[in-house]
PDB file of N, CA and C in Angstrom:
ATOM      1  N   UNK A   1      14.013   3.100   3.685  1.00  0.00           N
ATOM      2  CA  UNK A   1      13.623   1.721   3.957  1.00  0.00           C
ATOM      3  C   UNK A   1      12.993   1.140   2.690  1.00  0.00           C
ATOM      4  N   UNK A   2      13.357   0.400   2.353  1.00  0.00           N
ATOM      5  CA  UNK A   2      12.405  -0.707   1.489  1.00  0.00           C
ATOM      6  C   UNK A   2      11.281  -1.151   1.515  1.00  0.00           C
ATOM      7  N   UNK A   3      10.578  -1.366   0.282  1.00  0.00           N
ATOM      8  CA  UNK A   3       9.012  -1.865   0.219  1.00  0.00           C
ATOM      9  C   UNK A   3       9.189  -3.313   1.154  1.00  0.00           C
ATOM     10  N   UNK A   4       7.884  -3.440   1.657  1.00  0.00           N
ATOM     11  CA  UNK A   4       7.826  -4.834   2.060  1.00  0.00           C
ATOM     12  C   UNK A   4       6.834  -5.311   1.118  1.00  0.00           C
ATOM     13  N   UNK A   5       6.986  -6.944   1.424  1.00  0.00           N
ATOM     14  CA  UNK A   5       5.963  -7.327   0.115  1.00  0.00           C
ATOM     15  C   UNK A   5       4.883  -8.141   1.591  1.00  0.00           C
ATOM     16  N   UNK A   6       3.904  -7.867   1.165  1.00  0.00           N
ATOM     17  CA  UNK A   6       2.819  -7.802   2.001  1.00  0.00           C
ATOM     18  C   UNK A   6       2.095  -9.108   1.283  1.00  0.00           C
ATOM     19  N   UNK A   7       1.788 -10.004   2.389  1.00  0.00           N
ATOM     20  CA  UNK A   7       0.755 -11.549   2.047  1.00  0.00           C
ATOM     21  C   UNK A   7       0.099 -11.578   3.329  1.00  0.00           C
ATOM     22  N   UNK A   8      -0.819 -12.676   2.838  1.00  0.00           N
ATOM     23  CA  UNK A   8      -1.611 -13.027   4.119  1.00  0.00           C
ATOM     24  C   UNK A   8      -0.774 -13.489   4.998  1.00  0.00           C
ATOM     25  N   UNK A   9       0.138 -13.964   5.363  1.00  0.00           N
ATOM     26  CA  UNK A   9       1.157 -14.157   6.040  1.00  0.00           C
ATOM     27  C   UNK A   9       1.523 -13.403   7.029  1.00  0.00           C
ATOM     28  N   UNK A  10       2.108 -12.162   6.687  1.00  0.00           N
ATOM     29  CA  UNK A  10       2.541 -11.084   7.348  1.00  0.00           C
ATOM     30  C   UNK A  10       1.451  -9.920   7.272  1.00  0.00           C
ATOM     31  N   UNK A  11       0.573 -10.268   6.802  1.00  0.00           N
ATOM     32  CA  UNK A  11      -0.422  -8.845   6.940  1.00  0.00           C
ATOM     33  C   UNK A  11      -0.727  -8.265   8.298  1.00  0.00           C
ATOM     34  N   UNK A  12      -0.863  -9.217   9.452  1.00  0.00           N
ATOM     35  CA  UNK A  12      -1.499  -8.789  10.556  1.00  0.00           C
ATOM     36  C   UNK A  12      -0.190  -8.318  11.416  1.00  0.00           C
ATOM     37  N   UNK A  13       1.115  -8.993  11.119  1.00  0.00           N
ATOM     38  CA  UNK A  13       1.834  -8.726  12.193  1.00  0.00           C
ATOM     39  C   UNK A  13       2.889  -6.897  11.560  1.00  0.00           C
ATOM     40  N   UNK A  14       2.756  -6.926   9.697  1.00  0.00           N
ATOM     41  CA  UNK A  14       3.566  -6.000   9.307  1.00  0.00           C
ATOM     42  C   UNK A  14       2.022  -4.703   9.484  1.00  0.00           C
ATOM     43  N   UNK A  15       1.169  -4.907   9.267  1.00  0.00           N
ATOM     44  CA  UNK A  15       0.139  -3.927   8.975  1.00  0.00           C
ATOM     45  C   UNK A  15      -0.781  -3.781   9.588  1.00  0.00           C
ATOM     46  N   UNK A  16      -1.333  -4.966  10.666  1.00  0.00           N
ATOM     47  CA  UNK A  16      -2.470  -4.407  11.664  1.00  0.00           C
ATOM     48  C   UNK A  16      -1.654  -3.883  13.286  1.00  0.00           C
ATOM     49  N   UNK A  17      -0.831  -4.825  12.930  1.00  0.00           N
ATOM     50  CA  UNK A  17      -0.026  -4.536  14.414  1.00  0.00           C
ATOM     51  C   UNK A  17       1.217  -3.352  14.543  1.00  0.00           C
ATOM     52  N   UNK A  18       1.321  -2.786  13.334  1.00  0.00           N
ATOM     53  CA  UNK A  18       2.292  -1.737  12.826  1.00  0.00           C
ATOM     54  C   UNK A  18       2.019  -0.715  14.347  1.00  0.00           C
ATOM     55  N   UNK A  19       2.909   0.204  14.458  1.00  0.00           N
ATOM     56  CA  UNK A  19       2.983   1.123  15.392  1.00  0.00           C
ATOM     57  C   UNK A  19       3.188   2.371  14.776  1.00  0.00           C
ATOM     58  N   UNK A  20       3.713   2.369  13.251  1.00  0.00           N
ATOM     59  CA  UNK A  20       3.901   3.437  12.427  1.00  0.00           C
ATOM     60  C   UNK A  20       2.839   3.160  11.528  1.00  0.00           C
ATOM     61  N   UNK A  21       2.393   4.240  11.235  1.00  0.00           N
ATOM     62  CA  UNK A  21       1.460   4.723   9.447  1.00  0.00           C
ATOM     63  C   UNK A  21       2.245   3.064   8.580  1.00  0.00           C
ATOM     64  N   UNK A  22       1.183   2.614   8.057  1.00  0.00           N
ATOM     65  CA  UNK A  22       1.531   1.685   7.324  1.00  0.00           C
ATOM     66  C   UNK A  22       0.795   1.972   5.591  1.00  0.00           C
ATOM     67  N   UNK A  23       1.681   2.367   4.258  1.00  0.00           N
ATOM     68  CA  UNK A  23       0.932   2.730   2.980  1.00  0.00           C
ATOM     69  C   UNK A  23       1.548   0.876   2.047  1.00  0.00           C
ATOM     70  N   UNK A  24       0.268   0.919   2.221  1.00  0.00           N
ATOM     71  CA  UNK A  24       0.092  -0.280   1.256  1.00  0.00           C
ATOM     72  C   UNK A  24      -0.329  -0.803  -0.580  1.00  0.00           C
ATOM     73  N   UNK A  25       0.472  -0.336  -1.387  1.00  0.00           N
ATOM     74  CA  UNK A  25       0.039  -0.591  -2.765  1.00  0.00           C
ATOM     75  C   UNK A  25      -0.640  -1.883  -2.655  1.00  0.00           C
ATOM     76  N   UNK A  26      -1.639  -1.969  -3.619  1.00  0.00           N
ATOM     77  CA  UNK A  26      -2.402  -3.136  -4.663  1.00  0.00           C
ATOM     78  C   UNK A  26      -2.051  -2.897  -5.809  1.00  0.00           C
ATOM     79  N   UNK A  27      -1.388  -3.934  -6.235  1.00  0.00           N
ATOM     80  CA  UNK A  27      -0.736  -3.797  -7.268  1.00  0.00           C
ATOM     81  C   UNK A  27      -0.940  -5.433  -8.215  1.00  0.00           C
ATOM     82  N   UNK A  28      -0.705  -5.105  -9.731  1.00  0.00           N
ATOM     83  CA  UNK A  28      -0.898  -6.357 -10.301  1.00  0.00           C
ATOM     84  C   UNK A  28       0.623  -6.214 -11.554  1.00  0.00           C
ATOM     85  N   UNK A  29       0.972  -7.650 -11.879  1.00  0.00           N
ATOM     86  CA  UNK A  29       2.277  -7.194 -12.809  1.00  0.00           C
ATOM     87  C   UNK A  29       1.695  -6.765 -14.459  1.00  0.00           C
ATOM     88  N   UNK A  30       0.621  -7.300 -14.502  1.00  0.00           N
ATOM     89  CA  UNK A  30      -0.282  -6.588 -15.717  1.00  0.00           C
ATOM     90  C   UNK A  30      -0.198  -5.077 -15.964  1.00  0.00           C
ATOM     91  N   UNK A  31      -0.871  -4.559 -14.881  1.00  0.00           N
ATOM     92  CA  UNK A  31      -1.459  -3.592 -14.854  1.00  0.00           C
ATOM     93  C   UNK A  31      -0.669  -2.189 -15.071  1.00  0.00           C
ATOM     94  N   UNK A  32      -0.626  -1.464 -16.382  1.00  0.00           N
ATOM     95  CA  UNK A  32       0.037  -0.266 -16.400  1.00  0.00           C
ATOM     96  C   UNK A  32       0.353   0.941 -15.662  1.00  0.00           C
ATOM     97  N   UNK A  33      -1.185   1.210 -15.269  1.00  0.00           N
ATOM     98  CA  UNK A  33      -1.032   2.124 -14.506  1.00  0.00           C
ATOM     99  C   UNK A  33       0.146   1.569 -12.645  1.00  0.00           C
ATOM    100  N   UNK A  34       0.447   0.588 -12.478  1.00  0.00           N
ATOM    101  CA  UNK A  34       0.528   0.308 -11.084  1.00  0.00           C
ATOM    102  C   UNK A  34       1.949   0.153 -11.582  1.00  0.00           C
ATOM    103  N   UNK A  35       2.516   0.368 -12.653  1.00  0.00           N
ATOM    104  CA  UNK A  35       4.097   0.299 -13.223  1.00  0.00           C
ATOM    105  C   UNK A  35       4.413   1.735 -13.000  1.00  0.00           C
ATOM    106  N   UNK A  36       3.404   2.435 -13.647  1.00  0.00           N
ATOM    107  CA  UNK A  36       4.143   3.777 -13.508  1.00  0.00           C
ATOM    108  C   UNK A  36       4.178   4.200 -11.926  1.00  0.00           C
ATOM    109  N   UNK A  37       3.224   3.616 -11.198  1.00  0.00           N
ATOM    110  CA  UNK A  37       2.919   4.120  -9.888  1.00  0.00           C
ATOM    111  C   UNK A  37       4.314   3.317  -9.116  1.00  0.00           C
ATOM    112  N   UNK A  38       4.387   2.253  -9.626  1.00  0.00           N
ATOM    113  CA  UNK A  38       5.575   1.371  -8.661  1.00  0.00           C
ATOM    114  C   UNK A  38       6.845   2.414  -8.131  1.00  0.00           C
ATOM    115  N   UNK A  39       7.477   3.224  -9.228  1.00  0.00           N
ATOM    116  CA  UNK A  39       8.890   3.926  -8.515  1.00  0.00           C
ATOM    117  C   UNK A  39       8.389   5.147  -7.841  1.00  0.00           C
ATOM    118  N   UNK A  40       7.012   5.430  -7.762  1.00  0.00           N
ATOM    119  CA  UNK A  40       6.759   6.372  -6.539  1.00  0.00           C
ATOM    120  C   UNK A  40       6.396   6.099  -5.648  1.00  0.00           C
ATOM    121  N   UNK A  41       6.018   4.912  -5.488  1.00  0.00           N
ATOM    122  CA  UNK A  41       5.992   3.817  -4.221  1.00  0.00           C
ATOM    123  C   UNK A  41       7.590   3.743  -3.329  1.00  0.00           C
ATOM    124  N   UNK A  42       8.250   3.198  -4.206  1.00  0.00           N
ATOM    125  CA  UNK A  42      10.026   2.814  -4.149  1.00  0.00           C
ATOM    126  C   UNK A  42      10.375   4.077  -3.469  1.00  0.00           C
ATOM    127  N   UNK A  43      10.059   5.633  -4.059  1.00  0.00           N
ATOM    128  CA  UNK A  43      10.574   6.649  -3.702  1.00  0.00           C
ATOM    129  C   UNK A  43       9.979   7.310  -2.346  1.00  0.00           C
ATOM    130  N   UNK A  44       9.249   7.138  -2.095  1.00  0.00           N
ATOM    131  CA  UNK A  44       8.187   7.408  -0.460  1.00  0.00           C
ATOM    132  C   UNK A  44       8.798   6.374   0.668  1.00  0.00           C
ATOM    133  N   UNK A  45       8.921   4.805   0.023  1.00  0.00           N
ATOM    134  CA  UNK A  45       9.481   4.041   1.165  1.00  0.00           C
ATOM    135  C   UNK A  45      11.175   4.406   1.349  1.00  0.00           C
ATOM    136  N   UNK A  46      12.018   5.102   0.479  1.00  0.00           N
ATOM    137  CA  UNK A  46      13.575   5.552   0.794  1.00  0.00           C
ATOM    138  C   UNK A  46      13.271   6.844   1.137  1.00  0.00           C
ATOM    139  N   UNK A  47      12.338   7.824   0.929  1.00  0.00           N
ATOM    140  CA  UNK A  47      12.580   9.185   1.573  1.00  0.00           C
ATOM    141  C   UNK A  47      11.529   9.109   2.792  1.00  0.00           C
ATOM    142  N   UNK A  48      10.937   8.293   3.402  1.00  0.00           N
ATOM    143  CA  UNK A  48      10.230   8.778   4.485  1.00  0.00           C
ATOM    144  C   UNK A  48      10.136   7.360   5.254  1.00  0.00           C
ATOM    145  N   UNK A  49      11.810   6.763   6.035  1.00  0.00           N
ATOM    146  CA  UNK A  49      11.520   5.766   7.106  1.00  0.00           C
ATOM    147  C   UNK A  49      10.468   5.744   8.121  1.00  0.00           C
ATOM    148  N   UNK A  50       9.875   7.362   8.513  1.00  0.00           N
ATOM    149  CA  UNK A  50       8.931   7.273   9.718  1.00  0.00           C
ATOM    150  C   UNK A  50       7.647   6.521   9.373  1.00  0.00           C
ATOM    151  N   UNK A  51       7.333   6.076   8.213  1.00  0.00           N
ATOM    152  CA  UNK A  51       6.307   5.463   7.595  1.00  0.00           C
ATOM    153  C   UNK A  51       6.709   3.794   6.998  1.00  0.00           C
ATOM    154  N   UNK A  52       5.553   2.859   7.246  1.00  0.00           N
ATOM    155  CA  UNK A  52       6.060   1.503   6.499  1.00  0.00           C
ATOM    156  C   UNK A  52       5.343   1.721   5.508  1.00  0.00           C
ATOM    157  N   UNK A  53       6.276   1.138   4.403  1.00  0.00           N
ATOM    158  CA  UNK A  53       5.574   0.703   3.304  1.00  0.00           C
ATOM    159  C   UNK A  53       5.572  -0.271   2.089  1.00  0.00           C
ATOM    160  N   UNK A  54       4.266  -0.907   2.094  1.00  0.00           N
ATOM    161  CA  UNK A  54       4.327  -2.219   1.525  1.00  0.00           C
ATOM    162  C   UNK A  54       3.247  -2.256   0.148  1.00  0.00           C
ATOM    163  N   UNK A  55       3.698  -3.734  -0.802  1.00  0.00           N
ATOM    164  CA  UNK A  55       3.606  -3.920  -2.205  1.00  0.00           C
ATOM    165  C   UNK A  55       2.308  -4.944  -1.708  1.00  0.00           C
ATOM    166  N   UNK A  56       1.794  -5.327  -2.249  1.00  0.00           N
ATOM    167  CA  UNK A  56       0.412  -6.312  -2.109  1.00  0.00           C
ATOM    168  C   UNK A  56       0.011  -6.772  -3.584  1.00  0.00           C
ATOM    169  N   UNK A  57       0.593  -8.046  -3.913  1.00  0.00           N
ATOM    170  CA  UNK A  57       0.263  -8.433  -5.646  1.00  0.00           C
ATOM    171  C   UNK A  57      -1.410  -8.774  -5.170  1.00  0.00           C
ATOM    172  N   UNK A  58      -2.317  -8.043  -5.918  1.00  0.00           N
ATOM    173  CA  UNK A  58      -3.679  -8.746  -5.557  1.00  0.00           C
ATOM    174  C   UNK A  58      -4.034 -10.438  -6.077  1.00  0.00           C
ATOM    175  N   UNK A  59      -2.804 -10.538  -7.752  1.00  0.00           N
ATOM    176  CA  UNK A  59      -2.659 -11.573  -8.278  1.00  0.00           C
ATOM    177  C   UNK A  59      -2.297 -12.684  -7.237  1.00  0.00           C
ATOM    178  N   UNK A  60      -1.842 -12.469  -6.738  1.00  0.00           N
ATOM    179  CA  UNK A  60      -1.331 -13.546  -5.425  1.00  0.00           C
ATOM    180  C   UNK A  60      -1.471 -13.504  -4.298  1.00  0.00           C
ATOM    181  N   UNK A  61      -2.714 -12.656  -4.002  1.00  0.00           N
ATOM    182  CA  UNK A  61      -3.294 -12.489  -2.489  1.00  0.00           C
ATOM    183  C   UNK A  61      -4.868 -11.780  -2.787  1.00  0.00           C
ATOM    184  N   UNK A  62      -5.556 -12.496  -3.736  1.00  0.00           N
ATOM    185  CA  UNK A  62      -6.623 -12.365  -4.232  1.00  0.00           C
ATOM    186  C   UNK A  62      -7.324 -12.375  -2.521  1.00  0.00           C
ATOM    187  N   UNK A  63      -7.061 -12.869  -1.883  1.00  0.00           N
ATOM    188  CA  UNK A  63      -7.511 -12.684   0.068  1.00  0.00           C
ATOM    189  C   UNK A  63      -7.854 -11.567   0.032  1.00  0.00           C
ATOM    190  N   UNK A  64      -6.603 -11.053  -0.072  1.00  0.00           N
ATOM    191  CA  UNK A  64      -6.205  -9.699   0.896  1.00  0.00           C
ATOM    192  C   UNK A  64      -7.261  -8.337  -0.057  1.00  0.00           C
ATOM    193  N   UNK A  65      -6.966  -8.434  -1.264  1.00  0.00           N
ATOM    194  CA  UNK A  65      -7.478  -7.506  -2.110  1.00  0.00           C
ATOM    195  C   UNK A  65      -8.658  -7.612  -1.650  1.00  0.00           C
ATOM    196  N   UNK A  66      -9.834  -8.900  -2.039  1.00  0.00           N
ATOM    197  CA  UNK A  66     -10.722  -9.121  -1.501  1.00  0.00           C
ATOM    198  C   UNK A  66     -11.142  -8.292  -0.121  1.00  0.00           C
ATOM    199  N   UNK A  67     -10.875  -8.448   0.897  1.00  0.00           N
ATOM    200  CA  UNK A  67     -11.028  -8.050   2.487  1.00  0.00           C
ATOM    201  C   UNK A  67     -11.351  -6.584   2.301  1.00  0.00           C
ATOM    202  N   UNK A  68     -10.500  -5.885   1.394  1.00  0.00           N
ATOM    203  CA  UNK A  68     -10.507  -4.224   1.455  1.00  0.00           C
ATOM    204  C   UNK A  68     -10.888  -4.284   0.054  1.00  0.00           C
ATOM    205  N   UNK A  69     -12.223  -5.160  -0.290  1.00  0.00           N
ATOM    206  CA  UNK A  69     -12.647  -4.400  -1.346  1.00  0.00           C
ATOM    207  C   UNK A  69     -12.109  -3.763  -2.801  1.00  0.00           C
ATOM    208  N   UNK A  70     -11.066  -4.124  -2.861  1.00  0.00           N
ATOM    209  CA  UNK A  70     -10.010  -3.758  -4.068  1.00  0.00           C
ATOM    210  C   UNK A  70     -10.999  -4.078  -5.529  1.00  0.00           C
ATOM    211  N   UNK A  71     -11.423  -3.104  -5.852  1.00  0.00           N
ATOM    212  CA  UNK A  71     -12.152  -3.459  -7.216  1.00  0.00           C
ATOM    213  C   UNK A  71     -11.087  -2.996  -8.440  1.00  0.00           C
ATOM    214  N   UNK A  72     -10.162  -1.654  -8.182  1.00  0.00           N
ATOM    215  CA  UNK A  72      -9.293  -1.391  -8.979  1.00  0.00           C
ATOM    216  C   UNK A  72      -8.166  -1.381  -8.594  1.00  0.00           C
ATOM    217  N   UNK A  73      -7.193  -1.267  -9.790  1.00  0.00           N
ATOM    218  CA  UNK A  73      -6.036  -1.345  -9.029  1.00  0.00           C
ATOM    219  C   UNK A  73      -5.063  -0.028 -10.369  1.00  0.00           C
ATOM    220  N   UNK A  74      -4.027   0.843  -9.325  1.00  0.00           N
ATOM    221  CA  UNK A  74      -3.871   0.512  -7.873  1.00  0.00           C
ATOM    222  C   UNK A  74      -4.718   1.382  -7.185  1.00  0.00           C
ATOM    223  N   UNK A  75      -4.509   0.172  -5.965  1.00  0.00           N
ATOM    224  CA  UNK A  75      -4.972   0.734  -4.518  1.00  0.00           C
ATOM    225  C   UNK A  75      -4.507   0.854  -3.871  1.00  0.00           C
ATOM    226  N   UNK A  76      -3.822   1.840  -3.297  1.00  0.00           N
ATOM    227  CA  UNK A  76      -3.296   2.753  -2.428  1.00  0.00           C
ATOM    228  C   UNK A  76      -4.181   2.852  -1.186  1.00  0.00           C
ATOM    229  N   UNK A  77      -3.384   2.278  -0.082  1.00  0.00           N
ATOM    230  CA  UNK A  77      -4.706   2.226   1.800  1.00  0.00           C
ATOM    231  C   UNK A  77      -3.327   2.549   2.384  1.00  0.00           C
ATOM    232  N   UNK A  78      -4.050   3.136   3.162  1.00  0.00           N
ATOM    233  CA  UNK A  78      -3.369   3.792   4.258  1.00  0.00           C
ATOM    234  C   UNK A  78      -3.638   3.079   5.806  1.00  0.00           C
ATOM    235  N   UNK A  79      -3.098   2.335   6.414  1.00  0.00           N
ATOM    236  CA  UNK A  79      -3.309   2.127   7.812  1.00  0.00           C
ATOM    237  C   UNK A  79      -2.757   2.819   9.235  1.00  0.00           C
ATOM    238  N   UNK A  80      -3.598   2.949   9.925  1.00  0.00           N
ATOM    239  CA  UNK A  80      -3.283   3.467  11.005  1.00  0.00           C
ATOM    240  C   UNK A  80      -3.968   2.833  12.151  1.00  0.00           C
ATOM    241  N   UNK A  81      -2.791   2.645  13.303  1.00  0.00           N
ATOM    242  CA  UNK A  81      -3.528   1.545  14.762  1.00  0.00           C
ATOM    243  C   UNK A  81      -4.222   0.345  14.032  1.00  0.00           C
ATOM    244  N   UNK A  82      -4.298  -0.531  13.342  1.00  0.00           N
ATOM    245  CA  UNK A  82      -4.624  -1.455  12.611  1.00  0.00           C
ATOM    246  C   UNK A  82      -6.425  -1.115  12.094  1.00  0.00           C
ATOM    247  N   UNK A  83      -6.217   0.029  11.278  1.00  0.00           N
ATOM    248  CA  UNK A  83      -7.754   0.154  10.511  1.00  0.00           C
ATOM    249  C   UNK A  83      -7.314   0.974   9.576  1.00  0.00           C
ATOM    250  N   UNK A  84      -7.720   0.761   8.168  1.00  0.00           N
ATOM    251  CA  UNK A  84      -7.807   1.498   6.954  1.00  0.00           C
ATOM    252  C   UNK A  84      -8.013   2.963   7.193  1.00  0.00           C
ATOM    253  N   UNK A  85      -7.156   3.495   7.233  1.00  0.00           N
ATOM    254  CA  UNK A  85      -7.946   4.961   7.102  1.00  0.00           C
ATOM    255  C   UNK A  85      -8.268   5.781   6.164  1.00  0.00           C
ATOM    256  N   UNK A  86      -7.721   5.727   5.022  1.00  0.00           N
ATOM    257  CA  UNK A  86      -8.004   6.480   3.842  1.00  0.00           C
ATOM    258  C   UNK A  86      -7.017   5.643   2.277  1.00  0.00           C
ATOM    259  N   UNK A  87      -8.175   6.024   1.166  1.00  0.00           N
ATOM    260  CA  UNK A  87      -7.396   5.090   0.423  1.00  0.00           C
ATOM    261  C   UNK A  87      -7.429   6.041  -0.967  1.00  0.00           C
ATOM    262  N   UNK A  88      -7.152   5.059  -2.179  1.00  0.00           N
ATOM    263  CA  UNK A  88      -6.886   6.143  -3.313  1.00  0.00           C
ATOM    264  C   UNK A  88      -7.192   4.901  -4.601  1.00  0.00           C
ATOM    265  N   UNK A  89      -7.705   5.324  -5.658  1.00  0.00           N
ATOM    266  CA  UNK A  89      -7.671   4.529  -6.726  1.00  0.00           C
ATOM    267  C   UNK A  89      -7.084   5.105  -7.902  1.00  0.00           C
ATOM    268  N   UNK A  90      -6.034   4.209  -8.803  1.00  0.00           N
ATOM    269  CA  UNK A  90      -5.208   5.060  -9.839  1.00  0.00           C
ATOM    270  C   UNK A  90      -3.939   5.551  -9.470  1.00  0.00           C
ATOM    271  N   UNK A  91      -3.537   5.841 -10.888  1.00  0.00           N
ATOM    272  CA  UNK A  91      -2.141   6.784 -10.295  1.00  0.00           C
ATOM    273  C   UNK A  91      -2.470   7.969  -9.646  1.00  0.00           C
ATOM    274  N   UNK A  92      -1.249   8.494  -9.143  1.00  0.00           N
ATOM    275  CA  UNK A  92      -1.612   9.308  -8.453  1.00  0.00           C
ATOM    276  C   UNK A  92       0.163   9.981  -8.516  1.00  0.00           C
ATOM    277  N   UNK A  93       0.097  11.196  -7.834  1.00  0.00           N
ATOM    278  CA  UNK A  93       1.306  12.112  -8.071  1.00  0.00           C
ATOM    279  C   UNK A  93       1.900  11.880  -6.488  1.00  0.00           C
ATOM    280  N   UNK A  94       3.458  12.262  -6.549  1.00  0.00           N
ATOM    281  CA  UNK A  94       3.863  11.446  -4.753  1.00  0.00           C
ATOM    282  C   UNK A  94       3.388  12.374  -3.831  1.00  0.00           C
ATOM    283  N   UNK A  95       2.725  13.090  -4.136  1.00  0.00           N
ATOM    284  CA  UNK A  95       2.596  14.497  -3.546  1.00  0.00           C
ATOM    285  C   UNK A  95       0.812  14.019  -2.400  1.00  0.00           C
ATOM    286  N   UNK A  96       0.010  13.804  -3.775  1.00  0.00           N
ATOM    287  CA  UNK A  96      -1.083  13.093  -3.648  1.00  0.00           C
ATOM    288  C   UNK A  96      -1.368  12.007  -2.794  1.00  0.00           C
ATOM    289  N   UNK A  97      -0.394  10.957  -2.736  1.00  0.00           N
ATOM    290  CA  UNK A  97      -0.391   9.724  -1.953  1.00  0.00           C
ATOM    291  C   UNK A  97       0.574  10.257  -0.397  1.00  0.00           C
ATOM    292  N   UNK A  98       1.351  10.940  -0.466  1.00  0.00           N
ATOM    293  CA  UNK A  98       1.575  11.430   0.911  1.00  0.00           C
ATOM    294  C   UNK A  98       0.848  12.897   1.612  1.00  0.00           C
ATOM    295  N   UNK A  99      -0.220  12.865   0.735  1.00  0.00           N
ATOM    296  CA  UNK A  99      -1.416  14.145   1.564  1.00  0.00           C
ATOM    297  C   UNK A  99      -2.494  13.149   2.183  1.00  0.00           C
ATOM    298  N   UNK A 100      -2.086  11.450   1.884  1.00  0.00           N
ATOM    299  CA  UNK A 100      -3.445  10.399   2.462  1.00  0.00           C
ATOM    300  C   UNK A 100      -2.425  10.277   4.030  1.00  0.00           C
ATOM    301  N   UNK A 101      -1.492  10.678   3.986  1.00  0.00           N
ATOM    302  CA  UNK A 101      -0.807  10.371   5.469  1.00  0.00           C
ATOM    303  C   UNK A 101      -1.055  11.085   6.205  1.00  0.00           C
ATOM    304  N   UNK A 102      -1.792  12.212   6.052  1.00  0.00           N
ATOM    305  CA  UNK A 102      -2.058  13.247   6.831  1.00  0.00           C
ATOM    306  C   UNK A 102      -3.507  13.307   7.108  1.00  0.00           C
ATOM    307  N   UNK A 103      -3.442  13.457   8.612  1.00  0.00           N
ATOM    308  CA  UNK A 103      -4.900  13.851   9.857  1.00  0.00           C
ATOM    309  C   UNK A 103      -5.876  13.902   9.320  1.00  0.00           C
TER     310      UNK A 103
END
């Protein structure tokens, strides 16, 4: 499945109201580290449909970043039943960001 691109728009109906694990990047087009992180994003949302997963420019949803506190980026949140459950700052290895999907 494909990234979704996540705004205030669709936040509540793709990510609070989700029924599956929802992994959400914060991401900026600046920002280096969130380039290298982008195709392991890409690669988690085509190898694991049982999970949604969505892009969040903080540049253009300075909201949303805001709400969850986003001081760095990236930020990597994990939702579950519509509440944050665990999050991550920086790159990170795909290994790393799918051990935040777990219990």
């Amino acid at each position: 499945m494909a990234e979704l691109t996540i705004t205030k728009e669709n936040f509540e109906k793709e990510v609070l109201e989700s029924q599956t694990p929802v992994l959400v990047d914060f991401w900026a087009s600046w920002c280096g580290p969130c380039k290298m992180l982008g195709p392991v994003i890409s690669e988690i949302a085509e190898e694991h449909p049982e999970i949604k997963v969505g892009k969040c420019n903080v540049d253009d949803e300075m909201d949303l970043a805001s709400r969850f506190n986003v001081m760095s980026i990236p930020f990597v949140a994990v939702f579950k039943n519509g509440q944050l459950v665990k999050s991550t700052v920086g790159y990170q290895e795909k290994e790393s960001i799918l051990s935040l999907l777990n219990d």
